[in-house]
Amino acid sequence: MQITLKVFRYNPERDKKPHYEKYTLQAQPMDRVLDLLEHIKGYIDGTLSFRRSCAHGICGSDAMRINGRNHLACKVLVKDLGSRITVEPILGMRVIKDMIVDMEPFFEHYRSVMPYLVNDDPTPKQERLQSPEQRERFDDTTKCILCAACTTSCPSFWASDKYVGPAAIVNAHRFIFDSRDRAGAERLKILSDQWGVYRCHTIFNCTEACPREIQITQAIGEVKRAIATGKID
Amino acid sequence: MKTHQFDVVVVGAGGAGLMAAMYASKSAKIAVLSKLYPTRSHTGAAQGGVGAALGNEEEDHPEWHTYDTVKGSDYLGDQDAIEFMCSEAVQAVYELEHMGLPFSRTPDGRIAQRPFGGHTNNVTGMPVRRACYAADRTGHMILQTLYQQCIKNKVNFYDEFQVVDLILSNGAAAGVVAIELLTGEFHVFHSKAVIFATGGHGRIWELTSNAYAYTGDGIAISMRRGIPMEDMEFFQFHPTGIYKLGILITEGVRGEGGVLLNDKGERFMERYAPHVKDLASRDVISRAMYLEMKEGRGIGGKRYLYLDVRPETVNKYAAQDGRKRTDGTPYQVTGEEVLKKLPDIIDFCRTYLGVDPVQQPMPVQPTAHYAMGGIPTNKYGQVVIDEKNTVLPGLFAAGEVACVSVHGANRLGTNSLLDLLVFGKHSGLSAAEFANGAGFQSLPRDADDFARAHFDALLNGTGSEKAADIAVEMKTTMDDHVSVFRTEEGMKIALGKVRELQERFKHVRLTDRGKVFNTELMTAWELGNLLQLAEVTTVCALARTESRGAHARDDYPKRDDANWMKHTLACASEEGIKLSYKPVVVTKFEPKERVY
């Protein structure tokens, strides 16, 4: 089938401001949008720039706005988009070149929530025990691949990029509800700050955008509840 | 040009690089350079588990793991290194758990374990539950956990820095040259020690489970600096890649009871591996699949077979095999359990094939997956550069880029994650120790000249070749001739073609002449690396006139221990690639015929 791809273009060494370019190409219904971008880059215009690596939705490199919604370019197929496809960088981040945005502020937010296990108890000789139920409690938020599709779909984040954003809260949740962790209270304190969870107005964009199908709004709700009640359960 | 100085520079931020970084940073000033953000690394794509004889689900011993790995390697693995890795495995997995890795759990709260190909109870010969797993996301969890710990320990990262050259001075490592992707600027990292942890090079094939980033940079850079490569003819083809796409479907599917079926609905592995059947080693299964397809028993006569994990199929064969749960009850699964244990591969099949593995079988074919060969090292991660294992001071390698050799001619599933944990850690420790006892080598005045000249030539090429065309021709050539089965005739065709493509590569013309994120330039440079890897792989494979592990030849179908029980060393020289050989370390296990 013939596809018209309208692509956001910005080259800081050449362009004063962004513009869109249209490419027409042949594609199969099962092609990934990433395959189309690779085709353009290889055969039509080598200057087209985007990040990618694993090409099957695991590494989180290629989050983009595709037909107005955040997706991984490697996880959305032509058959689900139709013959006219618009590709733009994710919103709320500084565009460096084409689909490549400055990810540093995103990772700064991530680092701000202590995204690592804290437990200074003496380590046992073998593993720490954790029941399947305790493990299940935070299973959903372990799936995050830090692609930023959620954070950059959030109107509160667009309004102010000081908001820590859904991805950082998801990664805090992953440890707050891990029975082995001891720093839940500290993380809740960080997230009760004015740029923390209360910026979330349960708009659900993040949940819809997540390529890993994490129930993000629910996770944020659980963190809010833990802050309100002072209880982690 | 900017110059930086560190005790240790780690190149690559996958599992091996992050382990090395964590350990080296305890006692040395270090930097991690990665062409990707660390969490984009390919370790994250590993699925099924990491091997360690914890014995959580049934009796197991590191000694059994050692024997299985030696046998899996088709006796080409160095037995001292294998014994070291398997005995360190148990502690390595506990350590990951202590760092917070969210393993799946047994009912009594221990780390859950599942069967995997080639891992056996050495008394009964039957599959043993040795793969420690987190659903089918074990690699993702390892990568995330190690990155989290690096953040906690304030490890110093240079993200999106592409290392393009290794600096040697007075016969020792003196640092690396890197390009900052954001600015296109060259940086020189002057260091006492360098650790390469750059991963593999499966992108020389079209059908591969490997990420775009898997372009063999560390190997290509090292070869250009005269370092030999070990056992490059041995590259693993994983039996179960998604048809046409190559995306990995974990061996854990078969660990959970899934089976391979041909067009007649036969569980054909019964004929090739009567004891462990679908849980034979990967080389054995990939060959069996090729033979089935060659005999016209591919599905609909096509080049794929079915991997079936539907509960009714699993339960039927589990009953036939008399498989039991750990509590002694018959092994029976429900669709819900399958979904719980294999959520990601079910998602991949639904997304990319429109197939739901709980309802339908998955179409699969062997896919280029893992480099057993690479930069030769000893078990401390030190790079060794000749037949006598002479150490190159200050240079270390770990993970897929390295060849210790613990995988020999064929790696067992779950041993790649184990390799990167154990040798990542030890290369980090030994690099820091080395740096603390050594001074800086003097930095050559023209340290970045070689890389600059190389990149200037690429950037200003005026020919008419498209890199994308060359890449496609290389990959299809390698798929056609240097894949699961090989012949002299086919490999000679491949070698001629690859050398022709190397010539054409000199005439590549780029459209992007800019500095900022010139990904076209970087992709072209990576293609140069891949062409080099394709050549060395083929040269080594042509020379080895036997079949062993992943290197199967139609024209030399038998293993030949009298002549070929030895490691290949391939060195780039003015006159082309030169081969030499070094002995395999045999300690306890004399080679015998492999039967699964």
XYZ file of C-alpha atoms in Angstrom, chain A residues 6-231:
226
model
C 4.372 13.738 7.084
C 7.452 14.195 9.230
C 8.507 16.964 11.592
C 11.906 18.249 10.548
C 14.344 20.504 12.349
C 18.075 20.681 11.802
C 19.712 23.204 14.168
C 22.635 23.665 11.778
C 20.389 24.580 8.857
C 16.888 25.593 9.907
C 15.698 28.723 11.722
C 12.487 26.958 12.632
C 10.902 23.530 12.276
C 8.885 22.497 9.255
C 7.185 19.352 7.939
C 8.240 17.243 5.010
C 6.124 14.738 3.128
C 7.401 11.414 1.881
C 5.487 8.946 -0.220
C 6.487 5.313 -0.013
C 5.283 1.758 -0.442
C 4.677 -0.189 2.749
C 3.168 -3.417 4.023
C 0.346 -3.354 6.599
C 2.564 -5.203 9.112
C 5.461 -2.729 8.742
C 6.448 -0.811 11.836
C 6.595 2.976 11.608
C 10.275 2.526 12.464
C 10.685 0.486 9.259
C 9.299 3.429 7.274
C 11.641 5.895 8.972
C 14.578 3.561 8.317
C 13.561 3.365 4.674
C 13.457 7.147 4.350
C 16.806 7.472 6.064
C 18.461 4.779 3.963
C 17.055 5.614 0.542
C 15.408 9.051 0.455
C 16.969 11.432 2.957
C 19.907 10.424 5.131
C 19.598 13.542 7.268
C 16.384 12.320 8.912
C 17.344 11.732 12.547
C 15.808 9.600 15.281
C 16.961 7.281 18.014
C 16.344 3.522 17.832
C 17.926 0.329 18.988
C 16.079 -2.916 19.798
C 13.188 -2.366 17.351
C 10.734 -4.444 19.372
C 9.536 -2.256 22.202
C 12.045 -3.120 24.916
C 14.792 -0.489 24.857
C 12.619 2.631 24.892
C 14.659 4.659 22.385
C 12.034 5.593 19.825
C 9.109 7.232 21.597
C 7.487 9.679 19.162
C 4.188 11.393 18.497
C 2.515 9.379 15.753
C -0.802 10.685 14.448
C -1.007 12.851 17.543
C -0.436 10.088 20.106
C 2.720 8.914 21.821
C 3.978 5.533 20.626
C 7.186 3.642 20.189
C 7.847 3.785 16.449
C 8.857 0.110 16.589
C 5.633 -0.969 18.262
C 3.005 0.654 16.081
C 2.122 -0.884 12.733
C 0.980 0.695 9.504
C -2.258 -1.357 9.537
C -3.335 0.434 12.701
C -2.637 3.914 11.357
C -3.897 4.016 7.792
C -2.207 5.527 4.761
C -1.569 9.028 6.142
C 0.859 9.092 9.031
C 2.266 12.100 10.854
C 5.426 11.704 12.895
C 6.617 14.325 15.379
C 8.929 14.456 18.382
C 7.466 13.896 21.856
C 6.171 17.130 23.409
C 7.495 19.176 26.278
C 11.159 18.489 25.618
C 13.701 20.625 23.763
C 14.036 19.397 20.196
C 17.653 18.835 19.214
C 17.181 17.492 15.708
C 14.072 16.029 14.047
C 12.730 13.362 16.444
C 15.692 13.608 18.800
C 14.869 15.538 21.956
C 16.940 16.436 25.002
C 16.313 13.565 27.434
C 18.460 14.942 30.255
C 15.634 16.700 32.179
C 13.616 13.486 31.993
C 16.427 11.434 33.540
C 17.003 14.161 36.124
C 13.427 13.736 37.317
C 13.921 9.991 37.343
C 17.064 10.293 39.474
C 15.313 12.653 41.910
C 12.993 9.955 43.328
C 15.719 7.587 44.606
C 15.052 4.965 41.919
C 17.028 2.195 43.595
C 16.555 -0.276 46.410
C 17.503 1.067 49.821
C 18.011 -1.522 52.527
C 20.934 -1.277 54.918
C 19.959 -4.335 56.984
C 22.722 -6.964 57.028
C 22.341 -9.039 53.874
C 21.463 -12.692 54.372
C 23.762 -15.367 52.938
C 21.111 -16.291 50.398
C 18.268 -14.270 48.871
C 15.910 -12.112 50.896
C 12.571 -13.850 51.046
C 9.602 -12.267 49.316
C 6.268 -14.007 48.840
C 4.717 -14.183 45.360
C 1.983 -11.831 46.672
C 4.542 -9.274 47.902
C 6.312 -9.540 44.549
C 3.048 -9.091 42.672
C 2.320 -5.852 44.566
C 4.793 -3.844 42.473
C 5.012 -6.051 39.380
C 3.308 -3.609 37.046
C 5.745 -0.757 37.665
C 8.844 -2.945 37.169
C 7.993 -3.004 33.468
C 8.966 0.637 32.821
C 11.539 1.130 30.045
C 12.030 4.893 30.591
C 10.881 5.794 27.081
C 9.174 9.008 28.302
C 5.972 8.347 26.331
C 3.928 8.860 29.516
C 5.590 11.981 30.870
C 5.515 13.751 27.516
C 1.815 12.981 27.010
C 0.857 14.668 30.280
C -0.749 18.141 30.093
C 0.534 18.934 33.592
C 4.069 18.259 32.365
C 3.476 20.421 29.287
C 2.310 23.182 31.619
C 5.491 22.945 33.665
C 8.471 20.707 33.116
C 9.312 21.068 36.801
C 6.622 18.448 37.412
C 8.459 15.229 38.195
C 6.136 13.429 35.774
C 4.471 10.016 35.559
C 7.618 8.025 34.663
C 9.457 9.166 37.777
C 6.420 8.384 39.951
C 6.143 4.927 38.376
C 9.775 4.256 39.273
C 9.241 5.529 42.809
C 6.184 3.273 43.096
C 8.284 0.281 42.026
C 10.386 0.707 45.202
C 7.827 2.170 47.608
C 5.746 -1.001 47.334
C 8.683 -3.445 47.310
C 8.613 -5.301 50.654
C 12.438 -5.320 50.692
C 12.825 -1.537 50.513
C 13.270 0.788 53.506
C 13.123 4.261 51.941
C 9.425 4.472 51.098
C 8.812 7.328 53.526
C 11.627 9.384 52.016
C 10.284 8.892 48.506
C 6.771 9.808 49.617
C 8.183 13.003 51.092
C 9.884 13.848 47.806
C 6.673 13.187 45.902
C 4.485 15.217 48.258
C 6.422 18.323 47.241
C 4.642 20.934 45.081
C 6.169 19.410 41.894
C 5.248 15.879 42.928
C 2.148 13.696 42.650
C -0.401 16.458 43.225
C 0.368 17.851 39.767
C -1.366 14.746 38.458
C -4.986 15.533 37.606
C -5.870 11.964 36.560
C -6.177 12.793 32.898
C -5.085 9.226 31.986
C -3.003 10.295 28.947
C -0.008 8.567 30.507
C -1.793 5.242 30.884
C -2.979 5.403 27.290
C 0.492 6.296 26.048
C 2.424 3.595 27.899
C 3.770 1.023 25.420
C 4.234 -1.410 28.312
C 0.581 -1.078 29.353
C 1.478 -0.040 32.884
C -1.567 1.208 34.813
C 0.213 4.479 35.501
C -2.703 6.559 36.736
C -3.538 3.797 39.193
C 0.083 3.661 40.391
C 0.098 7.426 40.904
C -3.188 7.081 42.799
C -1.621 4.484 45.094
C 1.285 6.810 45.816
C -1.146 9.675 46.536
C -3.068 7.446 48.904
C 0.113 6.372 50.698
C 1.012 10.029 51.196
C -2.488 10.866 52.453
C -2.742 7.922 54.857
C 0.943 7.642 55.771
C 0.591 3.916 55.133
